[in-house]
Coordinates of C-alpha atoms in Angstrom, one line a residue:
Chain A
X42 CA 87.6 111.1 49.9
X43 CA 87.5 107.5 49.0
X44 CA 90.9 107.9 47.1
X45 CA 92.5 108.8 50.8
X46 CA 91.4 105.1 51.8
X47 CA 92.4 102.8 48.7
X48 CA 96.1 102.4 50.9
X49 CA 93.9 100.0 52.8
X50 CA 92.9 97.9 50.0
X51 CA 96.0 98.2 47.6
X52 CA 98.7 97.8 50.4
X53 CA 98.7 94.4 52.1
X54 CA 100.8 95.8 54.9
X55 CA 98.2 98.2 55.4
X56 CA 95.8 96.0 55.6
X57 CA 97.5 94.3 58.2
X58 CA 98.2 97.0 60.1
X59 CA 94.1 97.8 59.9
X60 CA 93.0 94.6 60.5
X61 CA 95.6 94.5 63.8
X62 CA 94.7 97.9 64.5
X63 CA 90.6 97.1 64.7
X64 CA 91.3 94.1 67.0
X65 CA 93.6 95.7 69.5
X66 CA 90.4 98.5 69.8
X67 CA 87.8 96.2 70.4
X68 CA 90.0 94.3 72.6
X69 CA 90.8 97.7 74.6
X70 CA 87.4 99.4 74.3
X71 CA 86.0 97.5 77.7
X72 CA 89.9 97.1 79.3
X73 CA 89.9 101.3 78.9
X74 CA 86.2 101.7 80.0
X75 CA 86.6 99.6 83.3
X76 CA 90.2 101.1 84.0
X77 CA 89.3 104.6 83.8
X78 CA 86.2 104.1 85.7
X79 CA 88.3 102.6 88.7
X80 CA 90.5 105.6 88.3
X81 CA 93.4 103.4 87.1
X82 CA 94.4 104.9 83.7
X83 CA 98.2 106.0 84.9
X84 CA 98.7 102.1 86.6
X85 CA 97.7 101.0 83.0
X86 CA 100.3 102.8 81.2
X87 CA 103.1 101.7 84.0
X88 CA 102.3 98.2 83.4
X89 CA 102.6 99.0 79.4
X90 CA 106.2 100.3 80.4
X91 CA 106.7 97.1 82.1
X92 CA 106.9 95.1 79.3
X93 CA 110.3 96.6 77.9
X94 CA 113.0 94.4 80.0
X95 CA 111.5 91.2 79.3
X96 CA 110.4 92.0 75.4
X97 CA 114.3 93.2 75.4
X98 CA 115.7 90.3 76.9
X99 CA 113.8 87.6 74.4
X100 CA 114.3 89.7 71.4
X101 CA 118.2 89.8 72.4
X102 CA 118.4 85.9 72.9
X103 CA 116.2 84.8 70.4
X104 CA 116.6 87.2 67.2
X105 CA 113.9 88.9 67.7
X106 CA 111.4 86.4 66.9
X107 CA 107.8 87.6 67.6
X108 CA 106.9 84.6 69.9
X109 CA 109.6 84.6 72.1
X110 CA 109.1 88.9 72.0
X111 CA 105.6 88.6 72.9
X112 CA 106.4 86.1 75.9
X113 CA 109.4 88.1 77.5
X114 CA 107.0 91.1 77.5
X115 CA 104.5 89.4 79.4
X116 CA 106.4 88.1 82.5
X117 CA 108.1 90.9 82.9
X118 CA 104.6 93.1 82.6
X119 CA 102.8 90.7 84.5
X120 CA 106.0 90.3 87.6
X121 CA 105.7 94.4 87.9
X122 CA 102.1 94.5 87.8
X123 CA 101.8 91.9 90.8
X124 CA 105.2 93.1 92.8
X125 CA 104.5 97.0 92.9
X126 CA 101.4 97.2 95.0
X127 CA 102.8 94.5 97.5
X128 CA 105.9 96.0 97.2
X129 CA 104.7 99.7 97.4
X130 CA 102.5 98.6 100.9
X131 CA 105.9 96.8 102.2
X132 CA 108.1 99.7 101.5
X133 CA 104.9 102.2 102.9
X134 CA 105.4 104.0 99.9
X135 CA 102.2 105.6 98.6
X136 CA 100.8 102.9 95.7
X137 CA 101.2 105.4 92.6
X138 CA 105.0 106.2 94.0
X139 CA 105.9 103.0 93.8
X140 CA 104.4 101.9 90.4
X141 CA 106.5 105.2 89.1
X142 CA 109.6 103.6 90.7
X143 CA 108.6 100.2 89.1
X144 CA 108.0 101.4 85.9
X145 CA 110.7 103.5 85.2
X146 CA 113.5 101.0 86.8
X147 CA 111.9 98.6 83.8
X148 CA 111.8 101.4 81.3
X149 CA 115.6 102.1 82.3
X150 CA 116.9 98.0 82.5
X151 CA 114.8 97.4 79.4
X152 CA 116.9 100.2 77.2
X153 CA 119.9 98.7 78.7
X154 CA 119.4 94.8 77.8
X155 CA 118.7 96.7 74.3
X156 CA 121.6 98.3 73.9
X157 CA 123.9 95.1 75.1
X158 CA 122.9 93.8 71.6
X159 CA 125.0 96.3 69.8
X160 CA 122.6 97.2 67.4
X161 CA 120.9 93.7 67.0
X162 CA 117.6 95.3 68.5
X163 CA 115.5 98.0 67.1
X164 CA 115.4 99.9 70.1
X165 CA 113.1 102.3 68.1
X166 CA 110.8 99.4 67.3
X167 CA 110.6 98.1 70.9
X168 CA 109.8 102.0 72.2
X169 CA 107.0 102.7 69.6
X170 CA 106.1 99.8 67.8
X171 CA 106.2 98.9 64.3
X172 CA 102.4 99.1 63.6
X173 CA 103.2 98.1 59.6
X174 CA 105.5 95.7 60.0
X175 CA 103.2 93.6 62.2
X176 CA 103.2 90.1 61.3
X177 CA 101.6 87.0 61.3
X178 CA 102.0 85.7 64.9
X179 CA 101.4 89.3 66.2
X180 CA 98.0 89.7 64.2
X181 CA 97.1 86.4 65.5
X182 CA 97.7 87.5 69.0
X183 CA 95.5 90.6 68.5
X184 CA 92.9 88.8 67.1
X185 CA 92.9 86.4 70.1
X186 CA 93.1 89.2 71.9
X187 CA 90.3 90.8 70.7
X188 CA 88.3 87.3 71.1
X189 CA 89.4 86.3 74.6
X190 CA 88.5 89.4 75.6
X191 CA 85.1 89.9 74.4
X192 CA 84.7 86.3 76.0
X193 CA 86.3 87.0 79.2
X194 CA 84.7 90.3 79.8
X195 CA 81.2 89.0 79.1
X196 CA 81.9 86.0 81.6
X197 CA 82.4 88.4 85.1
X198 CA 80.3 91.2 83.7
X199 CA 78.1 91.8 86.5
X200 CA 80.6 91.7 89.5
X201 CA 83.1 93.8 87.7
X202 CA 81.0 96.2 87.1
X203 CA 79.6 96.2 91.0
X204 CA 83.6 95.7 91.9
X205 CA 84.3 99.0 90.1
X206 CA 81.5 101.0 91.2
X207 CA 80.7 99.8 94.6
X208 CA 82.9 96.8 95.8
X209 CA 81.6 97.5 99.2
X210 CA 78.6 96.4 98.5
X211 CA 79.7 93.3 96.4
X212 CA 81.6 92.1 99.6
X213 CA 78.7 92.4 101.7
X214 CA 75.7 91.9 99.6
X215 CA 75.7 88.2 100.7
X216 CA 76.1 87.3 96.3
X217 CA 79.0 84.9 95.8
X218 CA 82.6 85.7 98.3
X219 CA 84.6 84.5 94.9
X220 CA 82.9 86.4 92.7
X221 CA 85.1 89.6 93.1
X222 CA 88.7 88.5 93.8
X223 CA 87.4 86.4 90.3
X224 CA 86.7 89.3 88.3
X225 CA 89.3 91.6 89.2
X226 CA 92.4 88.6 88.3
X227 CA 90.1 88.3 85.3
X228 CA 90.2 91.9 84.3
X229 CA 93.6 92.2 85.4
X230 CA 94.8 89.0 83.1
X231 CA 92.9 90.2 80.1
X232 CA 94.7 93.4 80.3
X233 CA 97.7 92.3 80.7
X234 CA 97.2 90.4 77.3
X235 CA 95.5 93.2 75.8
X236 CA 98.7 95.0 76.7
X237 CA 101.3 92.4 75.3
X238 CA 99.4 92.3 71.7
X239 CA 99.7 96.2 71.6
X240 CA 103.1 96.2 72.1
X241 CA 103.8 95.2 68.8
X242 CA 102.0 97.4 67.1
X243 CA 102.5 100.6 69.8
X244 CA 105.6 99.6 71.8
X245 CA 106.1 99.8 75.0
X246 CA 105.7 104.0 75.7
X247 CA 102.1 104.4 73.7
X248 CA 100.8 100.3 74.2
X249 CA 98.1 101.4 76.4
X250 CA 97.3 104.6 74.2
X251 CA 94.6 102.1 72.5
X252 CA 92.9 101.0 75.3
X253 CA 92.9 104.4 77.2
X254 CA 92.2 107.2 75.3
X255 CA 89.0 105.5 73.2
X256 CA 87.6 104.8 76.9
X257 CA 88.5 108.0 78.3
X258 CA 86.7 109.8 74.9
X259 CA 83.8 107.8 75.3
X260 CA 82.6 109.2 78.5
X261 CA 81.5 112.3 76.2
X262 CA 79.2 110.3 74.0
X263 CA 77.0 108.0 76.7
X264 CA 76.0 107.5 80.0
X265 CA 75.8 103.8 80.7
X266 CA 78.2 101.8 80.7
X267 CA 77.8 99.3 77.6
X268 CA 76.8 102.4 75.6
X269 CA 81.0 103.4 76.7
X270 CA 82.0 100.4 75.7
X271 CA 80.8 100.7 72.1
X272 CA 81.4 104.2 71.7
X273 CA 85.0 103.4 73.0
X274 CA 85.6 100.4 70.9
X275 CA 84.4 102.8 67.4
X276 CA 86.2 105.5 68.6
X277 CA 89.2 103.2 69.1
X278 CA 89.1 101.6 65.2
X279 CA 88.4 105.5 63.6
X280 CA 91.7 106.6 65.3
X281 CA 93.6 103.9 64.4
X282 CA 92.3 103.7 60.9
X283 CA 92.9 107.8 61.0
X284 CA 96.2 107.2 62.2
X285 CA 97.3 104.7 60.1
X286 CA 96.2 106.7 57.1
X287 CA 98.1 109.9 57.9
X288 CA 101.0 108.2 58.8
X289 CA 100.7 106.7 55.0
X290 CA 100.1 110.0 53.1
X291 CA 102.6 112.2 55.4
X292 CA 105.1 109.3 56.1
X293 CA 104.5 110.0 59.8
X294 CA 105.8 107.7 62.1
X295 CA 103.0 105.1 62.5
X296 CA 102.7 104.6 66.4
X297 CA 102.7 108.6 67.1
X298 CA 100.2 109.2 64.4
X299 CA 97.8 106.4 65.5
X300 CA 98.2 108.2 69.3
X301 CA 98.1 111.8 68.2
X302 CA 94.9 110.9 66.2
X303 CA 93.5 109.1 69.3
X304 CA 94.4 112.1 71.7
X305 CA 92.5 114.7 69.0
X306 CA 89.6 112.4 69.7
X307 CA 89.6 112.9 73.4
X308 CA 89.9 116.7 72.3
X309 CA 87.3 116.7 70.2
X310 CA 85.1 114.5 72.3
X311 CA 85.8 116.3 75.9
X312 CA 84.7 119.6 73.1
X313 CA 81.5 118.5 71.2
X314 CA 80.3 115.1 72.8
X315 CA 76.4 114.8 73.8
X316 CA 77.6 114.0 77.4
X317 CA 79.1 116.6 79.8
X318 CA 81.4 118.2 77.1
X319 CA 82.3 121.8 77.2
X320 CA 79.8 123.0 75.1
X321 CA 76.9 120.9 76.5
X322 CA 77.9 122.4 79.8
X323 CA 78.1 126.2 78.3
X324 CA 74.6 125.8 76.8
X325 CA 72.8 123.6 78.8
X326 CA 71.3 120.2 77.5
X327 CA 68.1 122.0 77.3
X328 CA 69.1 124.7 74.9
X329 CA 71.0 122.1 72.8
X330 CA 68.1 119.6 72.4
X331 CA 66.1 123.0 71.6
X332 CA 68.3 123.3 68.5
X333 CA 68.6 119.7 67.4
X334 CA 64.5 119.8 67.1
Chain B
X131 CA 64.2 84.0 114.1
X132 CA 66.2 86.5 116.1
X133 CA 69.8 87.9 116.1
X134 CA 71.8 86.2 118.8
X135 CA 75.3 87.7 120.2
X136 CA 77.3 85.2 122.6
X137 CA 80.1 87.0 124.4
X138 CA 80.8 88.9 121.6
X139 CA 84.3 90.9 121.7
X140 CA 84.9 93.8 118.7
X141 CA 87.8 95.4 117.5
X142 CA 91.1 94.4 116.1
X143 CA 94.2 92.0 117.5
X144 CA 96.0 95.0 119.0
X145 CA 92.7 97.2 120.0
X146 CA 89.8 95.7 121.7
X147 CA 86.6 97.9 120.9
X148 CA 84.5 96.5 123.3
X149 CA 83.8 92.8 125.0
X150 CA 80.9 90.9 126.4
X151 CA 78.4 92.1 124.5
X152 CA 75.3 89.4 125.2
X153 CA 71.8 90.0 124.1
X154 CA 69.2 88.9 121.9
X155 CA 67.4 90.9 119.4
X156 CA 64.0 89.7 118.3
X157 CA 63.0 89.7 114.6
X158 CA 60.7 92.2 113.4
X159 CA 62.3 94.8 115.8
X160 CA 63.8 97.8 115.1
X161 CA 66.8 98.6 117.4
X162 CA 69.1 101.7 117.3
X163 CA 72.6 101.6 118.2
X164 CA 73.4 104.8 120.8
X165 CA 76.5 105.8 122.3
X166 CA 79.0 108.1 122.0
X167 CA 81.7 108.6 119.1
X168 CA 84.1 105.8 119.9
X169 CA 82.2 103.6 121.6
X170 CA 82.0 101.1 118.7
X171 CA 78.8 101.6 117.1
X172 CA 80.5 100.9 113.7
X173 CA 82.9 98.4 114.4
X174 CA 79.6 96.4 115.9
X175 CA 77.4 96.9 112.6
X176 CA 80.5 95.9 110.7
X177 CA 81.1 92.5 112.7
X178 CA 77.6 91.5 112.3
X179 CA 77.5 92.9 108.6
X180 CA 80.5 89.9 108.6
X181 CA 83.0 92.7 107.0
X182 CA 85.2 92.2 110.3
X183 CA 85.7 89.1 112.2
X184 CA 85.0 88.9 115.9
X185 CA 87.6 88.8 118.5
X186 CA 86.1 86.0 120.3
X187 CA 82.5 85.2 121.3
X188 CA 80.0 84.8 118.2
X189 CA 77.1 86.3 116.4
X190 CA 74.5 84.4 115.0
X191 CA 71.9 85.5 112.7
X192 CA 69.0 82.8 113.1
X193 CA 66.0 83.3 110.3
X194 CA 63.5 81.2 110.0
X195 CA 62.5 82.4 106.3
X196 CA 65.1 81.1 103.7
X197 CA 65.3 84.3 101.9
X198 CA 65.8 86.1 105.0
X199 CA 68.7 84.5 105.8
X200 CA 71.2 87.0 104.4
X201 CA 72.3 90.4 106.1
X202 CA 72.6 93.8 104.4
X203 CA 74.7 96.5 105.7
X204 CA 74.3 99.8 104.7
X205 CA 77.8 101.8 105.8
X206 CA 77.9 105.8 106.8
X207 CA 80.2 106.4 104.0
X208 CA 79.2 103.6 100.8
X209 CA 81.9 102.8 98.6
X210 CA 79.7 103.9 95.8
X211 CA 81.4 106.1 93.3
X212 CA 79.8 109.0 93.1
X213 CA 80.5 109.8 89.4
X214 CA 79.1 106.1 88.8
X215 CA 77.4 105.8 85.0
X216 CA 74.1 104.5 86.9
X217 CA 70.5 105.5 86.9
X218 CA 68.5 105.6 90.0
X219 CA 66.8 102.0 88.8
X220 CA 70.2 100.5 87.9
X221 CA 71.6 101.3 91.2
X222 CA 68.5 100.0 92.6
X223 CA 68.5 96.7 90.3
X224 CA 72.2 96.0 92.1
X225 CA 70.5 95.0 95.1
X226 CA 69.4 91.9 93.0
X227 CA 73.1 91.1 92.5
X228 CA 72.8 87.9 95.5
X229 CA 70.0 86.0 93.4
X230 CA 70.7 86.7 90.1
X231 CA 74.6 85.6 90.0
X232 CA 76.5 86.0 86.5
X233 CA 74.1 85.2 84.2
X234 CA 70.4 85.4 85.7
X235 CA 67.8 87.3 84.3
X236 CA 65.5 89.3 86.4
X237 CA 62.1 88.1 86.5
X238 CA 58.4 90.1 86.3
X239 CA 58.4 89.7 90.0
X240 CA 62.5 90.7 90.1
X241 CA 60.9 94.3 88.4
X242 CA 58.0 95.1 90.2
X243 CA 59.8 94.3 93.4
X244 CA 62.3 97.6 91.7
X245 CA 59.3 99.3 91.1
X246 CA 58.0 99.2 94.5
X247 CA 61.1 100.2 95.9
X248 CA 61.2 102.7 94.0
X249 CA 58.0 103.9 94.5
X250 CA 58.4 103.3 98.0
X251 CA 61.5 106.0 98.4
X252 CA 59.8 108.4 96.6
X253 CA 62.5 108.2 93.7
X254 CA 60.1 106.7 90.8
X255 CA 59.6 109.3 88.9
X256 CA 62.8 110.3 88.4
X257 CA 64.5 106.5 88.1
X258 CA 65.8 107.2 84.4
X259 CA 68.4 110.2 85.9
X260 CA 71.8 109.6 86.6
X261 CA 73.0 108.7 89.9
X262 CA 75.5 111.8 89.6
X263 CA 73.2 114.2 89.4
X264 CA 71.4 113.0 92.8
X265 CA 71.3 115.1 95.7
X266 CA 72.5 113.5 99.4
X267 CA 69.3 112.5 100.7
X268 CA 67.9 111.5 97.2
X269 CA 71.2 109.4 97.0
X270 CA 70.7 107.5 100.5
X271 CA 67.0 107.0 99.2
X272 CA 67.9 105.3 96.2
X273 CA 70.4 103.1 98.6
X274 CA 67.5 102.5 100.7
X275 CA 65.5 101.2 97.7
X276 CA 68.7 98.8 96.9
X277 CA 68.3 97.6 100.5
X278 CA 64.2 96.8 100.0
X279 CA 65.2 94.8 96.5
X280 CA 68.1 93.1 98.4
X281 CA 65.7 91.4 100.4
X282 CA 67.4 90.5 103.4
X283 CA 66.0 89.5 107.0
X284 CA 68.6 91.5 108.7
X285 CA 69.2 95.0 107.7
X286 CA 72.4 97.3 109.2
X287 CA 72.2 101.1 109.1
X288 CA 75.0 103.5 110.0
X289 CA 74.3 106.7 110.7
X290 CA 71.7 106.6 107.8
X291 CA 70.5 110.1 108.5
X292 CA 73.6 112.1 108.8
X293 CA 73.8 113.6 105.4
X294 CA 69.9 113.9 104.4
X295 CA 67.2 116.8 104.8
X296 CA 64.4 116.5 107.1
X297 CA 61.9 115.2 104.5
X298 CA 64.1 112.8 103.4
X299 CA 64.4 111.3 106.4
X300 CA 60.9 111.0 107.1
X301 CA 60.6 109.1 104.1
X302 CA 63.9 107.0 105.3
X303 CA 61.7 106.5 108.5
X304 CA 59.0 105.2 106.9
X305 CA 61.1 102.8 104.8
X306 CA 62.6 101.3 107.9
X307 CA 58.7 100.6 109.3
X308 CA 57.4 99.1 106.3
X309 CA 60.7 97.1 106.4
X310 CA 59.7 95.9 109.9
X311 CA 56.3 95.3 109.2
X312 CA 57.1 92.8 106.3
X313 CA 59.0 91.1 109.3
X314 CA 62.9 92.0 109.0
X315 CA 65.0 93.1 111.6
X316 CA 66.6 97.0 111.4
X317 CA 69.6 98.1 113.5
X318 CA 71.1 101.6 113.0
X319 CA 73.8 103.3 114.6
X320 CA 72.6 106.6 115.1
X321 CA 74.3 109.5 116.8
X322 CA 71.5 112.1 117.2
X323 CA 69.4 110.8 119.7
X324 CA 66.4 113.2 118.7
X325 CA 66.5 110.8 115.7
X326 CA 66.5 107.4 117.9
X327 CA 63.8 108.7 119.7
X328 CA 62.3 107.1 116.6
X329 CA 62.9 103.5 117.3
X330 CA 61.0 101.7 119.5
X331 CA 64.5 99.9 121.1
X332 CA 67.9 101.6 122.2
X333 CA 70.9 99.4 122.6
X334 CA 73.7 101.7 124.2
X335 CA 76.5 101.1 123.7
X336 CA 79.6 102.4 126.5
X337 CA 83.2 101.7 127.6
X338 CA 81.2 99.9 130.1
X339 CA 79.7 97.7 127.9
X340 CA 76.0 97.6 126.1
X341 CA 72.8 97.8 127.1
X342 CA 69.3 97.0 125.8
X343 CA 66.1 99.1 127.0
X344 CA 62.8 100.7 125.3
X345 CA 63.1 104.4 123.9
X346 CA 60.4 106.0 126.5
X347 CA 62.2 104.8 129.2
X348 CA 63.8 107.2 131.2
X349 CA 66.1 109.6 129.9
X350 CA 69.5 108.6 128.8
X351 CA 71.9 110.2 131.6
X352 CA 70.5 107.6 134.7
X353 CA 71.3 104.8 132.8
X354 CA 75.2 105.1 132.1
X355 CA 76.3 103.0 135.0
X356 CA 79.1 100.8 135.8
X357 CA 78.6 97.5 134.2
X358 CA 80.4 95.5 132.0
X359 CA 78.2 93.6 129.9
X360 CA 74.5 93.4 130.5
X361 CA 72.1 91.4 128.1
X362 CA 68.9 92.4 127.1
X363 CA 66.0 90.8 125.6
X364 CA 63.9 93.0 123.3
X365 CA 60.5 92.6 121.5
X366 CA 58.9 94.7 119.4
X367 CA 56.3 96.8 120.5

């Protein structure tokens, strides 16, 4: 069992790839819990989509340097993320209509700009990510990630939360007017950066994949809401550590296999977790606490 | 301290709900809003509630007490998620969102005041159970108990007893008097007039404008008569 792990410790790039991994989950752990809870998951992944053209585009005109990369990925995320609900309400197109129009018309330019290069660009690598190659400047940004987020999501706590489940009543509770429109380009922002340090490791199809499916697992295991967050965020660094580990031993490509590991969690969770699984709802939680004493 | 409406028009730019509405409600009343479908029961709760502007005219909520000051507007449909990851005492702690701020910590008195909400809608024994799991009327209960920790001098009901049992609203009812006897100022749009009968005050509300008069007056029907606004000075009784 504890042979299966040494590729962490006797692999540098592995232990890149872990240490990367393990930021980008506890960045995503709160992101995923607040996005599914505001019944957002699919606008996630559109804005993850997003990020192609612009990552394109730098990586064309500056050799793919990881800096420039990063920063191409997030105007373009950020530009669709703020144009398609304005735009979608302009056009009277239902919202989730036009974020699939939005998304896809990136997804297509983006593999365009990529192929102008003739090969320069890893097309491959821009589509689903290079999770062991990850280097310096992109484990930095996780780590930041991780950091600002933690930060950021502790700061507007309160009215996010009362945003996401009853913003009703945050408008008219008489508490701070700012306080909502505050959190929510708060959220919004830290996802979008949460989003950008994935793409390196994910690319731009499974970048959300990390923050998602951890949060959308982690309803099976608690109730409230911080208990989520934590289950998410483990959840989050076993799949990727999982991932990582049999894309090592059965030279699976590293992206899928962190996803595919991720997605057996949800599975697994949705199955056997404490809370509102399957087979808590087949037995009963009195039946099940009956057996567990 | 009283509630104070100065040639107040509803509605939206393109589609006045209703204009002139004068009157003065006193504090420590407890006032509810008749009329039929339409005739802008809701859009008033939500202009005082501030979630809608006023066309013209104004609406001033004058309270004496500092903490009394603020308004709380309980709407017929809450934007409350119904699959929310609350308990009954969470939800009911939310109602302390307007003192505490981002960082506040809720004080002995900030706890007992829960309890007593609580205890008050009937909900305490079960405030560890998930807000999911609620039924209607145990659901506007536990909103009710948010109401009594938001503290407010001026508290807006709509329709607050379309969607709960017969007990429950008893309980509701007793809420709402408790609430009036500590001083605030209830106003609920309520369809049914079995349940206004209730209330000690009826403001109804027509395409003729509104009108303020005492629950055992005379029956409803003689009083719908052509006028456009008429104002109406109401104490409690």
């Amino acid at each position: 069992m504890i042979g299966l792990l040494t590729p962490f410790f006797d692999y540098e790039f592995m232990t890149r790839a872990a240490l990367g991994g393990v930021a980008l989950a506890v960045a995503g752990a709160p992101l995923g819990v607040f996005l599914v809870m505001r019944r957002m998951s699919l606008v996630g992944d559109a804005v993850g989509h997003a990020v192609l053209p612009g990552a394109a585009a730098a990586a064309l005109l500056s050799g793919g340097n990881t800096l420039w990369t990063t920063l191409g990925a997030a105007l373009t995320g950020t530009m669709v993320f703020m144009t398609a609900g304005p735009a979608s309400r302009a056009l009277r197109l239902p919202e989730d209509a036009g974020f699939a129009v939005f998304y896809l018309a990136a997804l297509a330019i983006g593999v365009m700009i990529a192929s102008m290069g003739g090969g320069v660009i890893d097309l491959d690598k821009l589509l689903f990510g290079a999770a062991l190659a990850i280097d310096n400047t992109a484990l930095a940004l996780a780590c930041t990630a991780a950091l600002v987020t933690a930060i950021g999501i502790t700061l507007v706590y309160r009215p996010l939360l009362i945003d996401t489940l009853d913003p009703q009543f945050l408008r008219a509770s008489g508490g701070a007017k700012w306080a909502g429109p505050v959190a929510q380009s708060v959220f919004f922002g830290l996802l979008a950066l949460t989003t950008v340090a994935s793409f390196h490791a994910l690319g731009a199809l499974m970048s959300i994949g990390l923050t998602i499916l951890p949060a959308i697992a982690a309803r099976f295991w608690a109730k409230s809401v911080p208990g989520m967050i934590l289950s998410a965020a483990s959840l989050g660094i076993g799949g990727v550590l999982a991932g990582l580990l049999v894309s090592f031993h059965l030279a699976a490509p590293v992206g899928a296999a962190i996803v595919s590991c991720l997605v057996g969690l949800v599975l697994a969770s949705s199955l056997m977790g404490p809370n509102q699984s399957l087979l808590t709802r087949s037995f009963g939680k009195t039946s099940l606490a009956h057996r567990a004493s | 301290m009283s509630l104070i409406l100065n040639d107040l028009a509803i509605g939206y730019p393109n589609h006045l709900v209703m204009t002139g509405i004068c009157g003065t409600i006193q504090s420590s009343s407890a006032v509810a809003l008749i009329g039929q479908n339409g005739a802008g029961k809701s859009t008033l709760l939500r202009t005082l509630s501030g979630e809608q502007t006023p066309v013209s005219g104004s609406c001033v909520w004058d309270a004496s007490l500092k903490r009394h000051r603020s308004i709380a507007w309980l709407p017929q449909h809450p934007s409350l998620r119904p699959d929310a990851p609350l308990t009954v005492r969470e939800l009911a702690a939310m109602g302390l969102w307007a003192r505490l701020g981002l960082f506040g910590k809720p004080c002995r008195h900030d706890q007992e005041r829960i309890d007593q909400a609580l205890d008050m809608v009937g909900l305490a024994d079960i405030e560890k159970q998930q807000v999911d799991t609620l039924s209607g009327g145990q659901l506007q209960r536990a909103l009710f108990a948010r109401l009594t920790v938001q503290d407010c001098g001026l508290i807006l009901l709509d329709e607050p007893f379309s969607a709960v049992d017969g007990a429950s609203q008893a309980k509701l009812l007793e809420v709402i008097h408790h609430w009036v006897g500590e001083g605030r100022t209830v106003i609920a749009a309520i369809h049914d007039l079995e349940c206004a009968r209730h209330f000690p005050l009826w403001w109804e509300l027509s395409k003729f404008g509104a009108i303020m008069r005492r629950s055992d007056e005379k029956p409803l029907s003689s009083l719908t008569q052509p006028m456009r606004a008429v104002s109406g000075v109401a104490h409690s009784s």
